[in-house]
Tab-separated table of C-alpha atoms in Angstrom:
chain	number	residue	atom	x	y	z
A	1	UNK	CA	2.480	12.795	4.630
A	2	UNK	CA	-0.087	15.561	5.124
A	3	UNK	CA	2.060	17.782	2.887
A	4	UNK	CA	1.905	15.336	0.107
A	5	UNK	CA	-1.795	14.618	0.358
A	6	UNK	CA	-2.543	18.246	0.239
A	7	UNK	CA	-0.219	18.774	-2.530
A	8	UNK	CA	-2.145	16.105	-4.585
A	9	UNK	CA	-5.410	17.600	-3.627
A	10	UNK	CA	-4.263	21.229	-4.569
A	11	UNK	CA	-3.303	19.645	-8.099
A	12	UNK	CA	-6.710	17.913	-8.311
A	13	UNK	CA	-5.166	14.459	-8.580
A	14	UNK	CA	-7.758	11.546	-8.188
A	15	UNK	CA	-5.399	9.386	-6.308
A	16	UNK	CA	-2.012	8.874	-4.717
A	17	UNK	CA	-0.181	5.446	-5.240
A	18	UNK	CA	2.591	4.195	-3.188
A	19	UNK	CA	4.792	1.233	-3.107
A	20	UNK	CA	6.296	-0.090	-0.062
A	21	UNK	CA	7.561	-3.210	1.814
A	22	UNK	CA	5.467	-5.311	4.146
A	23	UNK	CA	8.561	-5.515	6.462
A	24	UNK	CA	7.878	-1.743	7.145
A	25	UNK	CA	5.049	-2.275	9.606
A	26	UNK	CA	5.346	1.202	11.215
A	27	UNK	CA	5.138	3.069	7.769
A	28	UNK	CA	2.193	0.583	6.731
A	29	UNK	CA	0.290	1.578	9.889
A	30	UNK	CA	0.659	5.331	9.158
A	31	UNK	CA	-0.423	4.716	5.477
A	32	UNK	CA	-3.613	2.916	6.541
A	33	UNK	CA	-4.312	5.407	9.288
A	34	UNK	CA	-4.465	8.220	6.788
A	35	UNK	CA	-6.746	6.162	4.520
A	36	UNK	CA	-4.267	4.381	2.174
A	37	UNK	CA	-5.826	0.848	0.980
A	38	UNK	CA	-3.978	-2.154	-0.329
A	39	UNK	CA	-4.363	-2.916	-3.937
A	40	UNK	CA	-3.157	-5.834	-6.152
A	41	UNK	CA	0.653	-5.547	-6.826
A	42	UNK	CA	1.540	-5.837	-10.680
A	43	UNK	CA	3.740	-8.875	-11.321
A	44	UNK	CA	6.660	-6.784	-12.965
A	45	UNK	CA	7.308	-4.069	-10.436
A	46	UNK	CA	10.278	-2.023	-11.223
A	47	UNK	CA	11.007	-1.341	-7.576
A	48	UNK	CA	12.899	-4.330	-6.293
A	49	UNK	CA	12.280	-3.931	-2.643
A	50	UNK	CA	8.415	-3.297	-3.041
A	51	UNK	CA	6.134	-6.014	-1.840
A	52	UNK	CA	2.865	-3.944	-1.395
A	53	UNK	CA	1.057	-1.365	-3.407
A	54	UNK	CA	-1.487	1.024	-1.761
A	55	UNK	CA	-3.567	3.777	-3.070
A	56	UNK	CA	-5.581	6.723	-1.538
A	57	UNK	CA	-8.509	7.822	-3.551
A	58	UNK	CA	-8.970	11.657	-3.187
A	59	UNK	CA	-12.337	11.992	-4.986
């Protein structure tokens, strides 16, 4: 997780978005711990197992 966030910062990305499943409680705990916030999930997500969308603002 730290590597991915640092990579995004080096590339000067504004945010990192991830899709996950609400069933993965341990993963969601980690995402929230590093600062990811839940955002609305669009209705036609191409990832069949995704039930949650999160983003981390870097700026």
